[in-house]
Short mmCIF file of C-alpha atoms in Angstrom, two decimals:
data_model
loop_
_atom_site.label_atom_id
_atom_site.label_comp_id
_atom_site.label_asym_id
_atom_site.label_seq_id
_atom_site.Cartn_x
_atom_site.Cartn_y
_atom_site.Cartn_z
CA MET A 1 97.20 70.06 124.99
CA LYS A 2 99.30 69.18 128.04
CA ILE A 3 97.67 69.77 131.43
CA LEU A 4 99.61 70.79 134.55
CA ALA A 5 97.91 70.98 137.95
CA ILE A 6 99.52 73.29 140.49
CA ALA A 7 98.67 71.70 143.81
CA ASN A 8 99.36 71.93 147.52
CA GLN A 9 96.86 71.07 150.24
CA LYS A 10 98.16 74.05 152.23
CA GLY A 11 96.87 77.51 151.34
CA GLY A 12 98.89 80.69 150.96
CA VAL A 13 101.86 79.11 149.17
CA GLY A 14 101.57 81.11 145.95
CA LYS A 15 99.80 78.65 143.65
CA SER A 16 97.87 81.38 141.84
CA THR A 17 100.93 83.63 141.47
CA LEU A 18 102.83 80.69 140.00
CA ALA A 19 99.98 79.78 137.63
CA VAL A 20 99.80 83.35 136.33
CA HIS A 21 103.53 83.56 135.73
CA LEU A 22 103.60 80.17 134.03
CA ALA A 23 100.88 81.45 131.71
CA TYR A 24 102.86 84.58 130.90
CA ALA A 25 106.04 82.55 130.34
CA ALA A 26 104.23 80.07 128.10
CA GLN A 27 102.79 82.90 126.03
CA ASP A 28 106.24 84.45 125.75
CA ALA A 29 107.35 81.06 124.35
CA GLY A 30 104.63 81.24 121.70
CA LEU A 31 102.26 78.73 123.30
CA ARG A 32 98.48 78.93 123.43
CA VAL A 33 97.45 78.81 127.10
CA LEU A 34 94.28 77.80 128.93
CA LEU A 35 93.97 78.69 132.62
CA VAL A 36 91.48 76.92 134.90
CA ASP A 37 90.62 78.38 138.32
CA MET A 38 89.22 75.64 140.57
CA ASP A 39 89.84 77.62 143.77
CA LYS A 40 86.67 79.35 144.97
CA GLN A 41 88.83 82.18 146.34
CA GLY A 42 89.30 83.09 142.68
CA SER A 43 92.74 84.71 142.92
CA LEU A 44 93.68 83.49 139.46
CA SER A 45 90.46 84.89 138.00
CA LEU A 46 90.99 88.22 139.77
CA THR A 47 94.32 88.66 138.00
CA PHE A 48 92.41 89.56 134.87
CA SER A 49 89.93 92.37 134.28
CA PRO A 50 86.18 91.92 134.98
CA THR A 51 84.70 89.58 132.46
CA PRO A 52 81.39 88.77 130.75
CA THR A 53 79.10 86.28 132.48
CA ASP A 54 78.35 84.03 129.51
CA THR A 55 81.75 82.30 129.40
CA LEU A 56 82.53 78.81 130.69
CA LEU A 57 82.71 78.59 134.49
CA ALA A 58 84.79 76.12 136.47
CA SER A 59 81.81 74.48 138.18
CA SER A 60 80.40 73.58 134.74
CA LEU A 61 83.40 71.28 134.16
CA PHE A 62 81.87 68.89 136.69
CA SER A 63 78.58 68.46 134.80
CA GLU A 64 77.88 65.12 133.19
CA GLU A 65 76.87 66.87 129.99
CA PRO A 66 79.61 69.24 128.73
CA SER A 67 78.69 72.92 128.65
CA LYS A 68 78.39 74.63 125.30
CA ALA A 69 80.00 77.77 126.72
CA ALA A 70 83.59 78.62 125.81
CA PRO A 71 86.46 79.86 127.99
CA LEU A 72 86.90 83.60 128.32
CA VAL A 73 89.30 84.93 125.70
CA VAL A 74 91.66 87.12 127.73
CA ASN A 75 93.82 87.89 124.73
CA ASP A 76 95.05 86.19 121.60
CA GLY A 77 96.32 82.81 122.78
CA LEU A 78 95.14 83.02 126.40
CA GLY A 79 91.86 81.54 127.62
CA LEU A 80 90.44 81.44 131.16
CA ILE A 81 87.84 79.23 132.83
CA ARG A 82 86.88 81.31 135.84
CA ALA A 83 86.07 80.28 139.40
CA ASP A 84 82.44 80.73 140.44
CA ASN A 85 80.13 80.22 143.42
CA GLY A 86 79.02 76.86 142.06
CA LEU A 87 82.37 75.40 143.12
CA LEU A 88 81.20 75.46 146.75
CA ALA A 89 78.80 72.61 146.09
CA ILE A 90 81.26 70.44 144.17
CA ASP A 91 83.06 69.00 147.18
CA LYS A 92 79.68 67.67 148.42
CA ALA A 93 79.01 65.90 145.12
CA GLU A 94 79.34 62.18 144.48
CA ASN A 95 82.79 60.89 143.60
CA GLN A 96 81.84 60.03 140.03
CA VAL A 97 82.07 63.72 139.09
CA ILE A 98 85.83 63.53 139.69
CA ARG A 99 86.26 62.22 136.15
CA HIS A 100 84.12 64.85 134.39
CA PRO A 101 86.65 67.75 134.18
CA SER A 102 89.14 65.56 132.33
CA LYS A 103 86.61 64.92 129.58
CA ALA A 104 85.47 68.55 129.52
CA LEU A 105 89.00 69.95 129.22
CA ARG A 106 90.02 67.52 126.49
CA ALA A 107 87.36 69.17 124.32
CA PHE A 108 89.77 72.12 124.04
CA ALA A 109 92.80 70.00 123.12
CA ASN A 110 93.03 71.46 119.61
CA ASP A 111 92.62 75.05 120.77
CA TYR A 112 95.44 75.26 123.31
CA ASP A 113 98.95 73.87 123.72
CA VAL A 114 99.06 73.86 127.51
CA CYS A 115 96.57 74.14 130.37
CA PHE A 116 97.39 75.20 133.93
CA ILE A 117 94.93 74.32 136.71
CA ASP A 118 94.99 76.34 139.93
CA THR A 119 93.67 73.97 142.62
CA PRO A 120 91.96 74.60 145.97
CA PRO A 121 94.05 74.29 149.16
CA LEU A 122 92.17 71.29 150.54
CA LEU A 123 91.67 67.63 149.84
CA GLY A 124 88.33 67.10 148.16
CA VAL A 125 86.55 66.43 144.90
CA ARG A 126 87.96 69.51 143.14
CA LEU A 127 91.60 68.70 143.93
CA MET A 128 91.16 65.06 143.01
CA ALA A 129 89.40 66.05 139.78
CA ALA A 130 92.26 68.37 138.85
CA LEU A 131 94.80 65.61 139.46
CA SER A 132 92.65 63.15 137.50
CA ALA A 133 92.57 65.53 134.52
CA ALA A 134 96.26 66.45 134.57
CA ASP A 135 99.25 64.95 132.82
CA PHE A 136 101.58 66.58 135.34
CA VAL A 137 101.44 68.04 138.84
CA LEU A 138 103.74 70.67 140.37
CA THR A 139 103.89 71.44 144.08
CA PRO A 140 104.92 74.93 145.23
CA VAL A 141 105.83 74.81 148.91
CA SER A 142 106.96 77.23 151.59
CA VAL A 143 109.34 75.99 154.26
CA GLY A 144 107.62 75.41 157.59
CA LEU A 145 106.20 72.67 159.80
CA TYR A 146 102.62 72.94 158.54
CA GLU A 147 103.70 73.38 154.91
CA LEU A 148 105.90 70.29 154.95
CA ALA A 149 103.09 68.24 156.48
CA GLY A 150 100.91 69.39 153.59
CA VAL A 151 103.46 68.05 151.09
CA MET A 152 103.30 64.60 152.65
CA ASP A 153 99.49 64.65 152.50
CA LEU A 154 99.60 65.66 148.83
CA MET A 155 102.05 62.89 147.97
CA GLN A 156 99.60 60.40 149.46
CA THR A 157 96.76 61.92 147.42
CA ILE A 158 98.83 61.64 144.23
CA HIS A 159 99.51 57.99 145.06
CA VAL A 160 95.78 57.35 145.42
CA ILE A 161 95.04 59.05 142.08
CA ARG A 162 97.68 56.93 140.34
CA THR A 163 96.81 53.59 141.89
CA GLN A 164 93.03 53.70 142.26
CA GLY A 165 92.28 54.00 138.56
CA PHE A 166 91.68 57.75 138.40
CA ASN A 167 94.84 58.72 136.49
CA PRO A 168 97.74 56.26 136.29
CA ARG A 169 99.61 58.54 133.84
CA LEU A 170 99.92 61.44 136.33
CA LYS A 171 103.54 62.53 136.72
CA HIS A 172 104.78 64.63 139.64
CA ILE A 173 107.39 66.93 138.11
CA GLY A 174 108.71 68.37 141.34
CA ILE A 175 108.43 70.47 144.48
CA LEU A 176 109.23 74.15 143.95
CA PRO A 177 110.41 76.08 147.05
CA ILE A 178 108.56 79.40 147.08
CA LYS A 179 108.25 82.45 149.35
CA ILE A 180 111.62 81.57 150.88
CA ASN A 181 113.24 84.02 153.30
CA ASN A 182 116.93 83.79 152.44
CA ARG A 183 117.85 85.74 155.57
CA SER A 184 116.28 83.18 157.88
CA GLY A 185 118.66 80.51 159.10
CA GLU A 186 115.66 78.45 160.16
CA GLU A 187 114.20 78.52 156.64
CA ARG A 188 117.55 77.72 155.05
CA ALA A 189 117.81 74.73 157.36
CA GLY A 190 114.25 73.76 156.51
CA LEU A 191 115.05 73.88 152.82
CA GLU A 192 118.08 71.64 153.32
CA SER A 193 115.89 69.25 155.30
CA LEU A 194 113.40 69.24 152.43
CA ARG A 195 116.14 68.43 149.93
CA ALA A 196 117.45 65.66 152.19
CA LYS A 197 113.98 64.10 152.47
CA TYR A 198 112.81 64.37 148.85
CA GLY A 199 116.10 64.51 146.96
CA SER A 200 115.80 65.18 143.24
CA ALA A 201 112.06 65.82 143.62
CA ILE A 202 113.02 69.28 144.90
CA MET A 203 113.60 71.61 141.99
CA ALA A 204 116.96 73.39 141.84
CA GLU A 205 115.19 76.74 141.37
CA THR A 206 113.85 78.64 144.38
CA LEU A 207 111.58 81.67 144.58
CA PRO A 208 112.42 83.96 147.52
CA GLU A 209 109.81 86.29 148.97
CA ARG A 210 110.17 89.61 147.10
CA ALA A 211 107.96 92.69 147.06
CA PRO A 212 108.20 93.23 143.27
CA VAL A 213 106.30 89.96 142.72
CA ARG A 214 103.29 91.19 144.70
CA LYS A 215 103.42 94.52 142.88
CA ALA A 216 103.57 92.81 139.49
CA ILE A 217 100.47 90.74 140.25
CA ALA A 218 98.63 93.85 141.45
CA ASN A 219 99.49 95.50 138.12
CA ARG A 220 98.38 92.40 136.17
CA ARG A 221 101.74 91.75 134.53
CA PRO A 222 104.69 89.35 134.96
CA VAL A 223 107.45 90.36 137.35
CA TRP A 224 109.95 90.40 134.48
CA PHE A 225 108.07 93.24 132.77
CA GLY A 226 109.65 96.71 133.09
CA THR A 227 112.23 95.79 135.72
CA LYS A 228 113.50 98.64 137.90
CA GLY A 229 116.12 98.24 140.60
CA GLU A 230 118.25 95.38 141.85
CA GLY A 231 115.49 93.61 143.81
CA HIS A 232 113.12 93.71 140.86
CA LEU A 233 115.80 92.38 138.52
CA LYS A 234 116.60 89.52 140.91
CA ALA A 235 112.91 88.59 141.10
CA ALA A 236 112.61 88.69 137.31
CA ILE A 237 115.60 86.39 136.83
CA GLU A 238 114.38 83.95 139.50
CA TRP A 239 110.83 83.73 138.18
CA GLN A 240 111.83 83.44 134.54
CA ALA A 241 114.27 80.65 135.40
CA ALA A 242 111.69 78.75 137.45
CA CYS A 243 108.97 79.08 134.81
CA LYS A 244 111.30 77.98 132.02
CA ALA A 245 112.37 74.97 134.10
CA VAL A 246 108.73 73.96 134.68
CA LEU A 247 107.87 74.34 131.00
CA ALA A 248 110.88 72.20 130.07
CA LYS A 249 109.75 69.48 132.47
CA ILE A 250 106.41 69.19 130.69
CA GLY A 251 107.98 69.14 127.25
CA PHE A 252 108.31 72.78 126.16
CA GLY A 253 111.82 74.16 125.74
CA GLN A 254 115.20 72.93 126.90
#
């Protein structure tokens, strides 16, 4: 099982929307998918219907003794470890718990092909634990002063994870521009500035802000399902291309 953390220390950049679509795309490619929601806001968990309470919860991943509970089975080939209120206490825990989720998730290595972790929008134990457990990290980023500052902070956090013995194998696969307003000259200039600063770390694919994406999430389905109209078709093409590119970067597809 390959593990990808979707991380940005700035909130509101579409991490959960990206995680959901990566899960749909991976399933379309025939992969068995495990989703982990480490964000207390629980947007990833809310994407799916109300669930039983006896399944594995995200806060349990931080226990020294692994839980005997199993992820929620959303459908054949898709599992979910849901966010819960216990996550609020995790960032106050001792740093040694940072290593526990890696061990807990590896227990499912034979059950799933790929795992996507939706991380909280702040530096803390949960984000560091997600990066410590992951093989790869992807950074979705909007173009703006605060958002770009968040990217620099995250790069420093990744450096710490790699060099301080937490996870030297962690590979940053790229920065994905998301929620871009193509009509804004300021945002286009910001995107060019981003490419100038980070070069090939910026993925070629971009995900403009489009209403059909929000509607698709509200309907609990990928934006490429049942396309209607030019805007919807554009969104479908953009999101499928971006998801396929991400999957290829972690070893699935061309």
